[in-house]
Amino acid sequence: MAGVVLKHLTKTFGDVTAIDDLTLEIADREFLTLLGPSGCGKTTTLNIVAGLETPTNGQVFFDTENVTNVPPERRDIAMVFQTYALYPHMKVYDNIAFGLRMRHLPKNEIEHRVQDGAKAMEIEHLLERKPRQLSGGQRQRVALARAIVRNPCVFLLDEPLSNLDAKLRVTMRTELKRLHAELEKTFIYVTHDQEESLIMSDRIAIINEGKLQQLGTPEEIYNQPTNMFIAGFVGSPPMNFFQGKLNNKNETWQIEGANFVCELTPEIADRLSSNTPNEVSLGIRPEDIEVSPTNKPTAHAKVVVREPLGSDLFLTLDLSSITFKARTRSNVGFNRGDSIPIYFNPTKLHLFHPTTGKTLLQST
Amino acid sequence: MVKPDEGKLFKKSLTTKERSELVFAYLINMPTILLILLLIGYPIGVSLWTSLHRYNLRRPGQFEFVGLGNYLDILTSYDFWHSIGVSLYFTGLSVPLIILVALGIALLFNQEFFGRGIVRSMLLIPWAIPGVVNGLMWVGLLGKYGVFDKIMRDCVNLANRLTGLEIDYLGMASPIIALNAAIAAHVWQNVPFACIIFLAAFQAIPSEQYRAAKVDGANAWNRFFHITLPWLLHPIMIVAILGTMNGFRTFDLIFTLTGGGPGDATYVIAWQTYKEAFGRLNFGSANAYSYLIMLITMSLAIIYIRLLYNRGTVQG
Amino acid sequence: MKTQLKINNPITKRLALYFLVMLATLYILTPFLWVVSVSFMNEREVTQMHWIPHQPTLQSYETYFHAHTKNLDIGTATARQFPRAIINSLVIASSVMVLNLFFGSLAAYALARINFAGKLALMLFYLCSRSVPGIAIMIPMYLLIRSYGLLDTHLAVILAHVTFTLPFTIWILKGYFQTVPLDLERAARVDGCSQIGALFRVFLPVTTPGMIAVGIFSFISSWGEFFFALLFTSTISSKPVTVVASDFAQELQVDFTIIAAGGVLVVLLPIILAFIFQRFIIHGISGAVTG
């Protein structure tokens, strides 16, 4: 029905470049997330796909049709806004029906679709109310219903969950994922919440400062980040970084840090290219640092803060004035001030160039 | 965050969309622009031009260029400076009074009490009364059978009896009383509007600031001084600007209340100009008057606006 | 041991508050209430300086509406012009209101929503036109209107009023329009509206409160305007009620009861409107000041 292709999109506002040569292919029926920090250009990109903004350079295609200069009302899209953008002067029913009325659908068809949409979003009892009488979660459902009844090729969602309270957000994530599976349409989703993107997406496009950083499945992004920005952005608590020297001792590669030595597995060592620098940034996620390990520990660190979180325990540790976090399942012990052994899981190491931030490991 | 550039007259390149937006924007502004150019811009130009000529409607044939002659005559005339003096006194007394009284009432009406809503709606009444009616109203109040006149007489009699003096209350026939009565009428009419502005300003102050201050140990006076007052600076400036401009423009009230009199006690500059134009029919000179007044009021406006934007607001 | 300072007693504070509120209310209302009161008195009562009529009568009002009257001649000529004058005022003020709303909202929309070259210059232009005092341009304007043969017409007064109220209207509306979320129009466009369609179906309905405020504002301003109305009108065919009322100022012998009744008639409509729409007016002023 409609895959979306962005070709060399550039958008400047005066001196500021919001999007820089962005090329992206979104498959039909895919759930693709544009992920990045505030101001990275993801909302601008979405607006361009919607037709609400025109790019300074580049083109937008829906399937093979060039829609770059087509106004939004003639693109087959529906959009859910962060602020829901419900029409305050209309009842919920009219809000949902509005787009259908604009397309001059027959009256009973409209009635039919609105009722279906309302049922799908469980808001039939709210149809006669005005938006200001609804809660945040209800408004969001209305916004979704409004988009669903249009039955477009592409759904655009601009941070629709960020104004909801935490519990509702979690519920709605599952809702949206289910909706996507049922509707079988292309979803382009914008968010700054990396957890959200990991849970919901088929693929994630990470954007920073207007440039595409990496495009991949959640697993790829999480396990094989191509640069330090991505590595640090995705994952909570974020990845820890250490500076170290790359040595070759007795045929084994190892990283020598301020107060630790860490051996590289052959698999990882193989992936190092020939022009790997001597100084590297070592990245390791908190869950890949074993506390009180069975193996020989990589180092001993002092506990600075302990944060119990249900079944997990997060420890902020200090190793020669470098602080980092480790995650463990255990709930007992490890008081503040304790010096404990830790072990870096060698199969989960990430190596980055210390200045460019790019990964030093060639992909498998 | 990205910031679109505003108002640059010559941009390097305009996309077709931007160009069509520009055309659209100017198109729908055109009627307003034309109206203002025609009815304000053009007259300002003509006003300047006429003010450089001697032109009296009684001798319409004569239209003699005198350069700054009119202006010199005015600036050396007693009438002009007298009216400036009257206006300065009028405005100089009115504006602070308006601010103080309105502030007081606003503070009062900001408290919680029964009937507060009704009382606040009352504020709109004086605002809705046209200036001429206000004048007529005070003519009645201070006239022969007016209640305020009676009150004044009683007060003066009381004072006489207490002090042994023999002041004769002349009412509106006395220049001093007439001028101050005009001020009283003007203040009365303008206080409620200023009050509404101040009340709105009060609403804008976040209550957390008061709570934080209370926790820090501030008493009511401290809280007023350090929290309320800074937030009020902006609206006070606005009221001051509006009040000053209105003060110098006052005409309706003088027309009905005093007619400029007694004598020329209440000849404010607007009245003086009116007399010059439609009394003496001295159009050339009247235009010069108008121009001078415009220069005065506009410089005041600029001064005020400078002050306003330099101080900035508490909100940022 | 003496009881604590009575001043801090909440009951005393309360009483003091109510007392002051009463004073303030009296200050605001007395002049007007007295006039209303006098308008219902007969001449004798006025000379007796009553505050409230003991024998209320409508005879002062009758002078305005009856073809003949048993009252004195003085002042009746002016009074009989009132009905026509009120109609003139209605025509003028309504037209001013409609024109303000139409042209003002268009201009304000462009200023609020579109970034175009010269926008700042235009805003400054409007701001300056707001600060020009009427006296400065009264003569050229008078001559201009005269040269177009528009003296003594409604149109002349309407034009003058619109010229002076528009910049203020645009200023208020611009600020107000900027508070409408951009997403609303975006949603409308995605839903299938053109740019103009979004303007009329979504934007304008949402801005109704602000438009009402501005409409009432311009109506009441126009109704109460005197200076240019005086300048441009000479006969009752176009004289609005403010000009006719000012004739009373020249006629010193008129009973004040008649003048009082006239005053009430003049302010009746604006006050009623102000009351009905007070929420909108106050909202509008608050927005313009604090926004």
PDB file of N, CA and C in Angstrom, chain B residues 20-80:
ATOM      1  N   SER B  20       4.271  32.825  -1.861  1.00  0.00           N
ATOM      2  CA  SER B  20       2.811  32.926  -1.890  1.00  0.00           C
ATOM      3  C   SER B  20       2.276  33.341  -0.526  1.00  0.00           C
ATOM      4  N   GLU B  21       2.964  32.926   0.530  1.00  0.00           N
ATOM      5  CA  GLU B  21       2.537  33.344   1.863  1.00  0.00           C
ATOM      6  C   GLU B  21       2.713  34.840   2.031  1.00  0.00           C
ATOM      7  N   LEU B  22       3.805  35.369   1.509  1.00  0.00           N
ATOM      8  CA  LEU B  22       4.070  36.798   1.602  1.00  0.00           C
ATOM      9  C   LEU B  22       2.972  37.583   0.913  1.00  0.00           C
ATOM     10  N   VAL B  23       2.639  37.136  -0.295  1.00  0.00           N
ATOM     11  CA  VAL B  23       1.582  37.822  -1.037  1.00  0.00           C
ATOM     12  C   VAL B  23       0.278  37.775  -0.253  1.00  0.00           C
ATOM     13  N   PHE B  24      -0.043  36.596   0.234  1.00  0.00           N
ATOM     14  CA  PHE B  24      -1.280  36.415   1.005  1.00  0.00           C
ATOM     15  C   PHE B  24      -1.305  37.347   2.204  1.00  0.00           C
ATOM     16  N   ALA B  25      -0.195  37.389   2.930  1.00  0.00           N
ATOM     17  CA  ALA B  25      -0.153  38.198   4.146  1.00  0.00           C
ATOM     18  C   ALA B  25      -0.395  39.666   3.842  1.00  0.00           C
ATOM     19  N   TYR B  26       0.271  40.162   2.820  1.00  0.00           N
ATOM     20  CA  TYR B  26       0.095  41.581   2.504  1.00  0.00           C
ATOM     21  C   TYR B  26      -1.273  41.864   1.919  1.00  0.00           C
ATOM     22  N   LEU B  27      -1.800  40.899   1.207  1.00  0.00           N
ATOM     23  CA  LEU B  27      -3.127  41.082   0.627  1.00  0.00           C
ATOM     24  C   LEU B  27      -4.163  41.312   1.708  1.00  0.00           C
ATOM     25  N   ILE B  28      -4.134  40.471   2.754  1.00  0.00           N
ATOM     26  CA  ILE B  28      -5.175  40.643   3.760  1.00  0.00           C
ATOM     27  C   ILE B  28      -4.867  41.785   4.714  1.00  0.00           C
ATOM     28  N   ASN B  29      -3.693  42.321   4.653  1.00  0.00           N
ATOM     29  CA  ASN B  29      -3.402  43.501   5.454  1.00  0.00           C
ATOM     30  C   ASN B  29      -3.669  44.779   4.685  1.00  0.00           C
ATOM     31  N   MET B  30      -3.837  44.624   3.367  1.00  0.00           N
ATOM     32  CA  MET B  30      -3.962  45.803   2.515  1.00  0.00           C
ATOM     33  C   MET B  30      -5.055  46.773   2.939  1.00  0.00           C
ATOM     34  N   PRO B  31      -6.253  46.308   3.197  1.00  0.00           N
ATOM     35  CA  PRO B  31      -7.293  47.280   3.577  1.00  0.00           C
ATOM     36  C   PRO B  31      -6.900  48.117   4.781  1.00  0.00           C
ATOM     37  N   THR B  32      -6.359  47.448   5.806  1.00  0.00           N
ATOM     38  CA  THR B  32      -5.956  48.187   7.000  1.00  0.00           C
ATOM     39  C   THR B  32      -4.861  49.185   6.673  1.00  0.00           C
ATOM     40  N   ILE B  33      -3.876  48.709   5.930  1.00  0.00           N
ATOM     41  CA  ILE B  33      -2.762  49.596   5.590  1.00  0.00           C
ATOM     42  C   ILE B  33      -3.262  50.815   4.811  1.00  0.00           C
ATOM     43  N   LEU B  34      -4.125  50.558   3.837  1.00  0.00           N
ATOM     44  CA  LEU B  34      -4.644  51.661   3.025  1.00  0.00           C
ATOM     45  C   LEU B  34      -5.411  52.653   3.883  1.00  0.00           C
ATOM     46  N   LEU B  35      -6.258  52.109   4.748  1.00  0.00           N
ATOM     47  CA  LEU B  35      -7.067  52.976   5.601  1.00  0.00           C
ATOM     48  C   LEU B  35      -6.184  53.874   6.450  1.00  0.00           C
ATOM     49  N   ILE B  36      -5.177  53.271   7.052  1.00  0.00           N
ATOM     50  CA  ILE B  36      -4.303  54.051   7.932  1.00  0.00           C
ATOM     51  C   ILE B  36      -3.512  55.077   7.129  1.00  0.00           C
ATOM     52  N   LEU B  37      -3.016  54.648   5.968  1.00  0.00           N
ATOM     53  CA  LEU B  37      -2.265  55.599   5.153  1.00  0.00           C
ATOM     54  C   LEU B  37      -3.143  56.769   4.735  1.00  0.00           C
ATOM     55  N   LEU B  38      -4.355  56.455   4.336  1.00  0.00           N
ATOM     56  CA  LEU B  38      -5.256  57.477   3.843  1.00  0.00           C
ATOM     57  C   LEU B  38      -5.710  58.410   4.950  1.00  0.00           C
ATOM     58  N   LEU B  39      -6.119  57.837   6.055  1.00  0.00           N
ATOM     59  CA  LEU B  39      -6.768  58.647   7.080  1.00  0.00           C
ATOM     60  C   LEU B  39      -5.849  59.107   8.188  1.00  0.00           C
ATOM     61  N   ILE B  40      -4.662  58.538   8.250  1.00  0.00           N
ATOM     62  CA  ILE B  40      -3.721  59.017   9.262  1.00  0.00           C
ATOM     63  C   ILE B  40      -2.458  59.540   8.587  1.00  0.00           C
ATOM     64  N   GLY B  41      -1.884  58.711   7.759  1.00  0.00           N
ATOM     65  CA  GLY B  41      -0.628  59.107   7.132  1.00  0.00           C
ATOM     66  C   GLY B  41      -0.752  60.365   6.304  1.00  0.00           C
ATOM     67  N   TYR B  42      -1.715  60.361   5.399  1.00  0.00           N
ATOM     68  CA  TYR B  42      -1.925  61.521   4.532  1.00  0.00           C
ATOM     69  C   TYR B  42      -2.235  62.778   5.336  1.00  0.00           C
ATOM     70  N   PRO B  43      -3.180  62.715   6.278  1.00  0.00           N
ATOM     71  CA  PRO B  43      -3.422  63.917   7.080  1.00  0.00           C
ATOM     72  C   PRO B  43      -2.199  64.410   7.847  1.00  0.00           C
ATOM     73  N   ILE B  44      -1.379  63.494   8.304  1.00  0.00           N
ATOM     74  CA  ILE B  44      -0.193  63.959   9.026  1.00  0.00           C
ATOM     75  C   ILE B  44       0.666  64.799   8.098  1.00  0.00           C
ATOM     76  N   GLY B  45       0.810  64.308   6.895  1.00  0.00           N
ATOM     77  CA  GLY B  45       1.602  65.063   5.924  1.00  0.00           C
ATOM     78  C   GLY B  45       0.974  66.420   5.628  1.00  0.00           C
ATOM     79  N   VAL B  46      -0.317  66.396   5.350  1.00  0.00           N
ATOM     80  CA  VAL B  46      -1.015  67.654   5.040  1.00  0.00           C
ATOM     81  C   VAL B  46      -0.962  68.597   6.223  1.00  0.00           C
ATOM     82  N   SER B  47      -1.106  68.018   7.410  1.00  0.00           N
ATOM     83  CA  SER B  47      -1.059  68.827   8.616  1.00  0.00           C
ATOM     84  C   SER B  47       0.261  69.584   8.689  1.00  0.00           C
ATOM     85  N   LEU B  48       1.321  68.853   8.432  1.00  0.00           N
ATOM     86  CA  LEU B  48       2.627  69.503   8.468  1.00  0.00           C
ATOM     87  C   LEU B  48       2.711  70.609   7.428  1.00  0.00           C
ATOM     88  N   TRP B  49       2.237  70.285   6.241  1.00  0.00           N
ATOM     89  CA  TRP B  49       2.296  71.251   5.150  1.00  0.00           C
ATOM     90  C   TRP B  49       1.480  72.499   5.480  1.00  0.00           C
ATOM     91  N   THR B  50       0.272  72.317   5.935  1.00  0.00           N
ATOM     92  CA  THR B  50      -0.585  73.458   6.257  1.00  0.00           C
ATOM     93  C   THR B  50      -0.006  74.265   7.406  1.00  0.00           C
ATOM     94  N   SER B  51       0.654  73.595   8.307  1.00  0.00           N
ATOM     95  CA  SER B  51       1.156  74.321   9.473  1.00  0.00           C
ATOM     96  C   SER B  51       2.261  75.290   9.084  1.00  0.00           C
ATOM     97  N   LEU B  52       2.777  75.096   7.856  1.00  0.00           N
ATOM     98  CA  LEU B  52       3.831  76.003   7.425  1.00  0.00           C
ATOM     99  C   LEU B  52       3.261  77.199   6.668  1.00  0.00           C
ATOM    100  N   HIS B  53       1.943  77.306   6.663  1.00  0.00           N
ATOM    101  CA  HIS B  53       1.302  78.403   5.935  1.00  0.00           C
ATOM    102  C   HIS B  53       0.385  79.190   6.848  1.00  0.00           C
ATOM    103  N   ARG B  54       0.162  80.426   6.430  1.00  0.00           N
ATOM    104  CA  ARG B  54      -0.860  81.185   7.125  1.00  0.00           C
ATOM    105  C   ARG B  54      -2.167  80.946   6.393  1.00  0.00           C
ATOM    106  N   TYR B  55      -3.119  80.372   7.107  1.00  0.00           N
ATOM    107  CA  TYR B  55      -4.353  79.987   6.441  1.00  0.00           C
ATOM    108  C   TYR B  55      -5.491  80.128   7.425  1.00  0.00           C
ATOM    109  N   ASN B  56      -6.315  81.123   7.156  1.00  0.00           N
ATOM    110  CA  ASN B  56      -7.469  81.319   8.016  1.00  0.00           C
ATOM    111  C   ASN B  56      -8.722  81.131   7.187  1.00  0.00           C
ATOM    112  N   LEU B  57      -9.654  80.345   7.721  1.00  0.00           N
ATOM    113  CA  LEU B  57     -10.849  80.013   6.956  1.00  0.00           C
ATOM    114  C   LEU B  57     -11.707  81.234   6.645  1.00  0.00           C
ATOM    115  N   ARG B  58     -11.494  82.311   7.398  1.00  0.00           N
ATOM    116  CA  ARG B  58     -12.265  83.521   7.115  1.00  0.00           C
ATOM    117  C   ARG B  58     -11.756  84.190   5.858  1.00  0.00           C
ATOM    118  N   ARG B  59     -10.489  83.930   5.531  1.00  0.00           N
ATOM    119  CA  ARG B  59      -9.931  84.486   4.309  1.00  0.00           C
ATOM    120  C   ARG B  59      -9.398  83.325   3.492  1.00  0.00           C
ATOM    121  N   PRO B  60     -10.310  82.524   2.951  1.00  0.00           N
ATOM    122  CA  PRO B  60      -9.886  81.273   2.341  1.00  0.00           C
ATOM    123  C   PRO B  60      -8.968  81.437   1.145  1.00  0.00           C
ATOM    124  N   GLY B  61      -8.957  82.563   0.531  1.00  0.00           N
ATOM    125  CA  GLY B  61      -8.098  82.750  -0.625  1.00  0.00           C
ATOM    126  C   GLY B  61      -6.633  82.756  -0.257  1.00  0.00           C
ATOM    127  N   GLN B  62      -6.367  83.247   0.936  1.00  0.00           N
ATOM    128  CA  GLN B  62      -4.980  83.412   1.344  1.00  0.00           C
ATOM    129  C   GLN B  62      -4.363  82.112   1.840  1.00  0.00           C
ATOM    130  N   PHE B  63      -3.228  81.765   1.230  1.00  0.00           N
ATOM    131  CA  PHE B  63      -2.528  80.561   1.678  1.00  0.00           C
ATOM    132  C   PHE B  63      -1.043  80.866   1.551  1.00  0.00           C
ATOM    133  N   GLU B  64      -0.527  81.542   2.536  1.00  0.00           N
ATOM    134  CA  GLU B  64       0.808  82.125   2.427  1.00  0.00           C
ATOM    135  C   GLU B  64       1.826  81.289   3.178  1.00  0.00           C
ATOM    136  N   PHE B  65       2.910  80.966   2.486  1.00  0.00           N
ATOM    137  CA  PHE B  65       3.945  80.152   3.124  1.00  0.00           C
ATOM    138  C   PHE B  65       4.722  81.001   4.119  1.00  0.00           C
ATOM    139  N   VAL B  66       4.776  80.541   5.339  1.00  0.00           N
ATOM    140  CA  VAL B  66       5.514  81.299   6.337  1.00  0.00           C
ATOM    141  C   VAL B  66       6.567  80.464   7.037  1.00  0.00           C
ATOM    142  N   GLY B  67       6.826  79.315   6.494  1.00  0.00           N
ATOM    143  CA  GLY B  67       7.847  78.491   7.121  1.00  0.00           C
ATOM    144  C   GLY B  67       7.468  78.172   8.548  1.00  0.00           C
ATOM    145  N   LEU B  68       8.368  78.441   9.444  1.00  0.00           N
ATOM    146  CA  LEU B  68       8.116  78.117  10.838  1.00  0.00           C
ATOM    147  C   LEU B  68       7.434  79.264  11.584  1.00  0.00           C
ATOM    148  N   GLY B  69       6.893  80.194  10.809  1.00  0.00           N
ATOM    149  CA  GLY B  69       6.274  81.362  11.436  1.00  0.00           C
ATOM    150  C   GLY B  69       5.194  81.014  12.435  1.00  0.00           C
ATOM    151  N   ASN B  70       4.319  80.139  12.024  1.00  0.00           N
ATOM    152  CA  ASN B  70       3.253  79.724  12.943  1.00  0.00           C
ATOM    153  C   ASN B  70       3.840  79.152  14.232  1.00  0.00           C
ATOM    154  N   TYR B  71       4.818  78.305  14.048  1.00  0.00           N
ATOM    155  CA  TYR B  71       5.396  77.651  15.217  1.00  0.00           C
ATOM    156  C   TYR B  71       6.011  78.676  16.160  1.00  0.00           C
ATOM    157  N   LEU B  72       6.706  79.629  15.583  1.00  0.00           N
ATOM    158  CA  LEU B  72       7.316  80.647  16.432  1.00  0.00           C
ATOM    159  C   LEU B  72       6.259  81.433  17.185  1.00  0.00           C
ATOM    160  N   ASP B  73       5.193  81.798  16.420  1.00  0.00           N
ATOM    161  CA  ASP B  73       4.118  82.530  17.091  1.00  0.00           C
ATOM    162  C   ASP B  73       3.571  81.730  18.268  1.00  0.00           C
ATOM    163  N   ILE B  74       3.358  80.473  18.018  1.00  0.00           N
ATOM    164  CA  ILE B  74       2.780  79.651  19.077  1.00  0.00           C
ATOM    165  C   ILE B  74       3.722  79.576  20.261  1.00  0.00           C
ATOM    166  N   LEU B  75       4.963  79.290  19.956  1.00  0.00           N
ATOM    167  CA  LEU B  75       5.905  79.079  21.059  1.00  0.00           C
ATOM    168  C   LEU B  75       6.168  80.345  21.846  1.00  0.00           C
ATOM    169  N   THR B  76       5.791  81.462  21.287  1.00  0.00           N
ATOM    170  CA  THR B  76       5.980  82.698  22.050  1.00  0.00           C
ATOM    171  C   THR B  76       4.656  83.249  22.567  1.00  0.00           C
ATOM    172  N   SER B  77       3.616  82.450  22.433  1.00  0.00           N
ATOM    173  CA  SER B  77       2.316  82.958  22.859  1.00  0.00           C
ATOM    174  C   SER B  77       1.985  82.503  24.273  1.00  0.00           C
ATOM    175  N   TYR B  78       1.247  83.337  24.937  1.00  0.00           N
ATOM    176  CA  TYR B  78       0.807  82.990  26.283  1.00  0.00           C
ATOM    177  C   TYR B  78      -0.129  81.789  26.235  1.00  0.00           C
ATOM    178  N   ASP B  79      -1.072  81.783  25.258  1.00  0.00           N
ATOM    179  CA  ASP B  79      -2.077  80.723  25.166  1.00  0.00           C
ATOM    180  C   ASP B  79      -1.449  79.343  25.178  1.00  0.00           C
ATOM    181  N   PHE B  80      -0.428  79.189  24.335  1.00  0.00           N
ATOM    182  CA  PHE B  80       0.187  77.873  24.211  1.00  0.00           C
ATOM    183  C   PHE B  80       0.757  77.404  25.557  1.00  0.00           C
TER     184      PHE B  80
END
